[in-house]
mmCIF file of C-alpha atoms in Angstrom:
data_model
loop_
_atom_site.group_PDB
_atom_site.id
_atom_site.type_symbol
_atom_site.label_atom_id
_atom_site.label_comp_id
_atom_site.label_asym_id
_atom_site.label_seq_id
_atom_site.Cartn_x
_atom_site.Cartn_y
_atom_site.Cartn_z
ATOM 1 C CA CYS A 1 -29.810 45.631 -38.337
ATOM 2 C CA ALA A 2 -28.351 49.002 -37.420
ATOM 3 C CA LEU A 3 -26.461 50.872 -40.128
ATOM 4 C CA PRO A 4 -22.883 52.052 -39.505
ATOM 5 C CA ILE A 5 -22.345 55.705 -38.644
ATOM 6 C CA LEU A 6 -22.398 57.855 -41.783
ATOM 7 C CA PHE A 7 -19.691 60.507 -42.124
ATOM 8 C CA SER A 8 -21.815 62.703 -44.388
ATOM 9 C CA SER A 9 -20.610 65.889 -42.721
ATOM 10 C CA LEU A 10 -16.951 65.246 -43.510
ATOM 11 C CA ALA A 11 -15.600 67.336 -46.366
ATOM 12 C CA SER A 12 -11.963 67.958 -45.616
ATOM 13 C CA ASN A 13 -8.612 67.700 -47.353
ATOM 14 C CA THR A 14 -6.965 66.512 -44.147
ATOM 15 C CA PRO A 15 -6.540 62.808 -43.377
ATOM 16 C CA MET A 16 -9.376 61.168 -41.416
ATOM 17 C CA ARG A 17 -8.086 60.063 -37.984
ATOM 18 C CA ILE A 18 -9.613 56.949 -36.419
ATOM 19 C CA SER A 19 -8.164 55.033 -33.482
ATOM 20 C CA ASN A 20 -7.757 51.666 -35.177
ATOM 21 C CA ASN A 21 -6.550 50.232 -38.451
ATOM 22 C CA LYS A 22 -9.997 50.434 -40.072
ATOM 23 C CA THR A 23 -9.389 53.961 -41.282
ATOM 24 C CA LEU A 24 -9.309 53.113 -44.964
ATOM 25 C CA ASN A 25 -12.237 50.691 -44.660
ATOM 26 C CA VAL A 26 -14.415 53.474 -43.272
ATOM 27 C CA TYR A 27 -13.245 55.781 -46.047
ATOM 28 C CA ASN A 28 -14.176 53.179 -48.673
ATOM 29 C CA TYR A 29 -17.619 52.615 -47.147
ATOM 30 C CA PHE A 30 -18.299 56.348 -47.174
ATOM 31 C CA ASP A 31 -17.375 56.484 -50.836
ATOM 32 C CA GLU A 32 -19.608 53.550 -51.786
ATOM 33 C CA LEU A 33 -22.583 54.856 -49.842
ATOM 34 C CA THR A 34 -22.589 58.439 -51.082
ATOM 35 C CA GLY A 35 -20.619 58.396 -54.301
ATOM 36 C CA VAL A 36 -18.514 61.226 -52.909
ATOM 37 C CA SER A 37 -14.802 60.821 -52.226
ATOM 38 C CA ASN A 38 -13.945 64.146 -50.618
ATOM 39 C CA VAL A 39 -12.416 62.543 -47.536
ATOM 40 C CA VAL A 40 -8.754 62.098 -48.435
ATOM 41 C CA ALA A 41 -6.900 59.063 -47.141
ATOM 42 C CA PRO A 42 -3.218 59.843 -46.490
ATOM 43 C CA GLY A 43 -1.779 57.024 -48.528
ATOM 44 C CA PRO A 44 -2.118 55.012 -51.721
ATOM 45 C CA ALA A 45 -4.191 51.850 -51.946
ATOM 46 C CA ALA A 46 -1.307 49.400 -52.241
ATOM 47 C CA LEU A 47 0.294 46.362 -50.642
ATOM 48 C CA TYR A 48 1.150 48.483 -47.598
ATOM 49 C CA SER A 49 -1.267 51.135 -46.316
ATOM 50 C CA ILE A 50 -0.757 54.303 -44.295
ATOM 51 C CA VAL A 51 -3.066 54.177 -41.275
ATOM 52 C CA ALA A 52 -3.883 56.374 -38.303
ATOM 53 C CA GLY A 53 -2.320 55.529 -34.958
ATOM 54 C CA THR A 54 0.960 55.973 -33.140
ATOM 55 C CA LYS A 55 3.325 53.004 -33.329
ATOM 56 C CA ALA A 56 6.292 52.482 -31.026
ATOM 57 C CA PRO A 57 9.687 51.230 -32.198
ATOM 58 C CA THR A 58 9.432 47.476 -32.671
ATOM 59 C CA TYR A 59 12.426 46.750 -30.465
ATOM 60 C CA GLY A 60 11.625 49.214 -27.715
ATOM 61 C CA ALA A 61 11.806 52.922 -26.958
ATOM 62 C CA GLY A 62 15.129 52.519 -25.149
ATOM 63 C CA GLY A 63 18.218 50.358 -25.417
ATOM 64 C CA GLY A 64 17.672 46.730 -26.359
ATOM 65 C CA THR A 65 19.345 43.555 -27.545
ATOM 66 C CA TYR A 66 22.031 44.138 -30.173
ATOM 67 C CA PRO A 67 21.377 43.352 -32.861
ATOM 68 C CA PRO A 68 17.666 42.555 -32.656
ATOM 69 C CA SER A 69 16.802 39.008 -33.729
ATOM 70 C CA GLY A 70 17.041 38.682 -37.516
ATOM 71 C CA TRP A 71 18.721 42.069 -37.950
ATOM 72 C CA THR A 72 22.280 42.919 -39.018
ATOM 73 C CA GLY A 73 24.372 44.998 -36.642
ATOM 74 C CA ILE A 74 26.517 47.614 -38.381
ATOM 75 C CA GLN A 75 27.609 49.836 -35.465
ATOM 76 C CA ASN A 76 28.302 48.888 -31.837
ATOM 77 C CA ALA A 77 30.508 51.615 -30.380
ATOM 78 C CA SER A 78 30.109 55.297 -29.575
ATOM 79 C CA VAL A 79 31.064 57.396 -32.612
ATOM 80 C CA ASP A 80 30.781 61.120 -33.246
ATOM 81 C CA ASP A 81 30.571 62.940 -36.590
ATOM 82 C CA SER A 82 30.480 59.977 -38.944
ATOM 83 C CA PHE A 83 28.082 58.059 -41.195
ATOM 84 C CA LEU A 84 27.246 54.523 -42.304
ATOM 85 C CA THR A 85 26.541 53.370 -45.865
ATOM 86 C CA ILE A 86 23.333 51.340 -46.311
ATOM 87 C CA SER A 87 22.341 49.635 -49.563
ATOM 88 C CA LEU A 88 18.725 49.573 -50.724
ATOM 89 C CA PRO A 89 17.390 46.652 -52.818
ATOM 90 C CA PHE A 90 15.139 49.067 -54.733
ATOM 91 C CA THR A 91 15.235 52.608 -56.081
ATOM 92 C CA PHE A 92 14.038 55.316 -53.697
ATOM 93 C CA TYR A 93 13.412 58.804 -55.096
ATOM 94 C CA LEU A 94 14.187 62.082 -53.380
ATOM 95 C CA ALA A 95 14.482 65.502 -55.045
ATOM 96 C CA GLY A 96 13.912 64.042 -58.498
ATOM 97 C CA THR A 97 16.702 61.460 -58.409
ATOM 98 C CA GLY A 98 16.540 57.733 -57.744
ATOM 99 C CA TYR A 99 18.942 56.162 -55.233
ATOM 100 C CA THR A 100 19.912 52.636 -54.241
ATOM 101 C CA THR A 101 22.150 53.749 -51.359
ATOM 102 C CA THR A 102 21.485 55.897 -48.321
ATOM 103 C CA TYR A 103 23.750 57.140 -45.519
ATOM 104 C CA MET A 104 22.860 57.145 -41.814
ATOM 105 C CA GLY A 105 24.630 60.046 -40.138
ATOM 106 C CA SER A 106 25.633 59.956 -36.485
ATOM 107 C CA ASN A 107 24.115 63.438 -36.193
ATOM 108 C CA THR A 108 20.657 61.944 -36.794
ATOM 109 C CA TYR A 109 20.022 62.547 -40.454
ATOM 110 C CA LEU A 110 19.714 60.318 -43.493
ATOM 111 C CA THR A 111 21.366 61.614 -46.668
ATOM 112 C CA PHE A 112 21.401 60.579 -50.311
ATOM 113 C CA SER A 113 24.048 61.025 -53.032
ATOM 114 C CA ALA A 114 26.778 61.053 -50.341
ATOM 115 C CA GLY A 115 27.306 60.727 -46.619
ATOM 116 C CA SER A 116 27.986 63.646 -44.304
ATOM 117 C CA ALA A 117 29.626 64.188 -40.929
ATOM 118 C CA LEU A 118 28.588 67.841 -40.615
ATOM 119 C CA TYR A 119 27.375 68.653 -37.106
ATOM 120 C CA ALA A 120 26.930 72.440 -36.804
ATOM 121 C CA SER A 121 24.234 74.807 -38.133
ATOM 122 C CA LEU A 122 22.227 71.888 -39.490
ATOM 123 C CA SER A 123 19.277 72.994 -41.607
ATOM 124 C CA ALA A 124 17.476 72.447 -44.909
ATOM 125 C CA SER A 125 20.643 73.635 -46.674
ATOM 126 C CA ASN A 126 23.255 72.023 -44.422
ATOM 127 C CA PRO A 127 24.431 69.447 -45.323
ATOM 128 C CA ALA A 128 23.781 70.414 -48.942
ATOM 129 C CA LEU A 129 22.433 66.976 -49.870
ATOM 130 C CA PRO A 130 18.941 65.501 -50.309
ATOM 131 C CA LYS A 131 18.016 64.369 -46.802
ATOM 132 C CA PHE A 132 15.655 63.442 -44.006
ATOM 133 C CA MET A 133 16.426 65.006 -40.623
ATOM 134 C CA PHE A 134 15.203 63.442 -37.379
ATOM 135 C CA GLY A 135 16.216 65.904 -34.659
ATOM 136 C CA ALA A 136 19.542 66.555 -36.344
ATOM 137 C CA ALA A 137 22.189 68.239 -34.194
ATOM 138 C CA ASP A 138 25.639 67.472 -32.769
ATOM 139 C CA ASN A 139 24.589 63.986 -31.669
ATOM 140 C CA SER A 140 26.380 60.619 -31.717
ATOM 141 C CA TYR A 141 25.375 57.031 -32.358
ATOM 142 C CA GLN A 142 26.289 53.951 -30.371
ATOM 143 C CA ARG A 143 24.302 51.167 -32.031
ATOM 144 C CA VAL A 144 22.866 50.911 -35.551
ATOM 145 C CA SER A 145 21.215 47.834 -37.060
ATOM 146 C CA THR A 146 19.420 47.133 -40.329
ATOM 147 C CA TYR A 147 16.704 44.734 -41.450
ATOM 148 C CA THR A 148 15.854 44.035 -45.088
ATOM 149 C CA SER A 149 12.587 42.398 -46.159
ATOM 150 C CA GLY A 150 13.316 41.096 -49.659
ATOM 151 C CA THR A 151 12.896 44.021 -52.030
ATOM 152 C CA ASN A 152 9.950 45.502 -50.100
ATOM 153 C CA TYR A 153 11.652 47.648 -47.468
ATOM 154 C CA VAL A 154 14.754 48.392 -45.411
ATOM 155 C CA ARG A 155 14.502 49.311 -41.744
ATOM 156 C CA ILE A 156 17.238 51.072 -39.767
ATOM 157 C CA ARG A 157 17.372 51.119 -35.969
ATOM 158 C CA TYR A 158 19.400 54.025 -34.559
ATOM 159 C CA GLU A 159 20.384 54.199 -30.886
ATOM 160 C CA GLY A 160 22.221 57.412 -30.069
ATOM 161 C CA THR A 161 22.826 60.212 -27.624
ATOM 162 C CA ALA A 162 22.129 63.945 -27.688
ATOM 163 C CA ALA A 163 25.826 64.652 -27.083
ATOM 164 C CA THR A 164 29.162 63.963 -28.761
ATOM 165 C CA GLY A 165 29.402 60.599 -26.993
ATOM 166 C CA GLY A 166 27.301 58.140 -25.048
ATOM 167 C CA THR A 167 27.151 54.754 -23.365
ATOM 168 C CA VAL A 168 26.525 51.773 -25.615
ATOM 169 C CA GLY A 169 23.149 50.275 -24.750
ATOM 170 C CA SER A 170 21.893 53.355 -22.868
ATOM 171 C CA PRO A 171 20.599 55.696 -25.602
ATOM 172 C CA ASN A 172 18.517 58.822 -25.174
ATOM 173 C CA ILE A 173 17.631 58.894 -28.882
ATOM 174 C CA VAL A 174 15.970 55.814 -30.402
ATOM 175 C CA LEU A 175 14.611 55.732 -33.949
ATOM 176 C CA GLU A 176 13.383 53.063 -36.315
ATOM 177 C CA ILE A 177 13.382 54.335 -39.902
ATOM 178 C CA THR A 178 11.836 52.298 -42.717
ATOM 179 C CA LEU A 179 12.213 53.113 -46.412
ATOM 180 C CA PHE A 180 9.754 51.356 -48.725
ATOM 181 C CA ASN A 181 10.040 50.212 -52.304
ATOM 182 C CA PRO A 182 7.634 52.518 -54.207
ATOM 183 C CA SER A 183 6.181 49.419 -55.891
ATOM 184 C CA VAL A 184 4.537 48.401 -52.583
ATOM 185 C CA THR A 185 3.225 51.890 -51.755
ATOM 186 C CA GLY A 186 1.303 52.695 -54.908
ATOM 187 C CA GLY A 187 4.243 54.267 -56.738
ATOM 188 C CA ASN A 188 4.845 56.840 -54.013
ATOM 189 C CA ASN A 189 8.042 57.174 -51.981
ATOM 190 C CA VAL A 190 7.317 56.504 -48.321
ATOM 191 C CA LEU A 191 9.426 56.630 -45.161
ATOM 192 C CA GLU A 192 8.081 55.600 -41.751
ATOM 193 C CA LEU A 193 9.706 57.024 -38.610
ATOM 194 C CA LEU A 194 9.046 55.426 -35.216
ATOM 195 C CA VAL A 195 10.415 57.531 -32.356
ATOM 196 C CA GLY A 196 11.169 56.221 -28.894
ATOM 197 C CA THR A 197 13.053 58.277 -26.351
ATOM 198 C CA HIS A 198 14.424 61.471 -27.901
ATOM 199 C CA ASN A 199 16.418 64.108 -26.017
ATOM 200 C CA ARG A 200 17.016 66.316 -29.057
ATOM 201 C CA THR A 201 13.508 67.149 -30.237
ATOM 202 C CA GLY A 202 14.626 70.732 -30.895
ATOM 203 C CA GLY A 203 16.977 69.553 -33.641
ATOM 204 C CA ALA A 204 16.235 69.912 -37.345
ATOM 205 C CA PHE A 205 13.299 67.773 -38.485
ATOM 206 C CA GLY A 206 11.922 67.376 -41.977
ATOM 207 C CA VAL A 207 12.640 66.309 -45.547
ATOM 208 C CA ALA A 208 14.628 68.555 -47.884
ATOM 209 C CA ASN A 209 16.467 68.786 -51.164
ATOM 210 C CA THR A 210 19.934 70.365 -51.111
ATOM 211 C CA SER A 211 18.644 73.718 -49.880
ATOM 212 C CA THR A 212 14.917 73.820 -49.035
ATOM 213 C CA TYR A 213 12.472 71.843 -46.920
ATOM 214 C CA TYR A 214 9.708 70.042 -48.781
ATOM 215 C CA ALA A 215 8.008 69.482 -45.430
ATOM 216 C CA SER A 216 8.813 70.047 -41.769
ATOM 217 C CA THR A 217 6.873 69.794 -38.522
ATOM 218 C CA ALA A 218 7.329 69.507 -34.749
ATOM 219 C CA LEU A 219 9.212 66.464 -33.461
ATOM 220 C CA SER A 220 8.122 64.606 -30.322
ATOM 221 C CA ALA A 221 9.415 61.618 -28.412
ATOM 222 C CA ASN A 222 7.258 58.465 -28.422
ATOM 223 C CA GLN A 223 5.507 59.436 -31.642
ATOM 224 C CA SER A 224 5.336 58.025 -35.166
ATOM 225 C CA TYR A 225 5.434 59.819 -38.502
ATOM 226 C CA VAL A 226 4.957 58.910 -42.143
ATOM 227 C CA PHE A 227 6.732 60.923 -44.839
ATOM 228 C CA GLN A 228 4.873 60.474 -48.130
ATOM 229 C CA GLY A 229 6.360 61.732 -51.379
ATOM 230 C CA ASN A 230 5.211 61.629 -54.966
ATOM 231 C CA SER A 231 6.749 59.304 -57.556
ATOM 232 C CA THR A 232 9.780 61.557 -58.105
ATOM 233 C CA GLY A 233 10.267 62.604 -54.488
ATOM 234 C CA THR A 234 9.739 66.275 -55.298
ATOM 235 C CA SER A 235 6.604 66.834 -53.194
ATOM 236 C CA TRP A 236 6.279 65.572 -49.608
ATOM 237 C CA THR A 237 3.791 65.507 -46.748
ATOM 238 C CA ILE A 238 4.510 64.476 -43.142
ATOM 239 C CA PHE A 239 1.675 62.717 -41.293
ATOM 240 C CA THR A 240 1.999 62.850 -37.499
ATOM 241 C CA GLY A 241 0.453 60.018 -35.499
ATOM 242 C CA TYR A 242 0.365 57.648 -38.468
ATOM 243 C CA ASN A 243 2.213 54.478 -39.374
ATOM 244 C CA VAL A 244 2.521 52.018 -42.238
ATOM 245 C CA ASN A 245 0.486 48.819 -41.869
ATOM 246 C CA TYR A 246 2.811 46.038 -43.018
#
């Protein structure tokens, strides 16, 4: 029978991109065949794997049913310059500290240690908290829901507007953000971001401590990203066009 294609010419420190969820299988076959493991997969071998491929928000790129089936609705009105407190059933590390609470800001950022309503001059140092920024600017949210899968992960669905107010159910910013228990991602801290419509792609985007980006890249609508950090959350990489297979 015919042998599979051999990737003997690949010798790169960038993730291998393949159009289906067999990325890591191909990587493993290459390693077994040659004894060389110089093709780096972008995620740990764990219960949940990081795989190549863009994934859309589970409940649509635009406005949808509130709350989605099985989710908990925590915001259903247009609010500007505020934040919501979300409990995590595990410890998530960012900037060297472990947290069991995160805060979803209406201005499209996720902070740790405390919430923030700051809306102007948003950057790696503003707000001065450990954070993920997803097109952060003077935005507003109209609907926010959460879904918790035991102690494995928490997902947040954000429907907002690239303005100080918007119409409930008609967002122009839609995000689904999932934080994973490091125990299911090989001891690493992992956040998956699924982007639907997004009218503020020029806003701040990246992961930072209180003052400096660990990683930042370009933000696009209808794209997915995986933020992968080390065990202490002090070193991060953003993978564009990837998702978590779970």
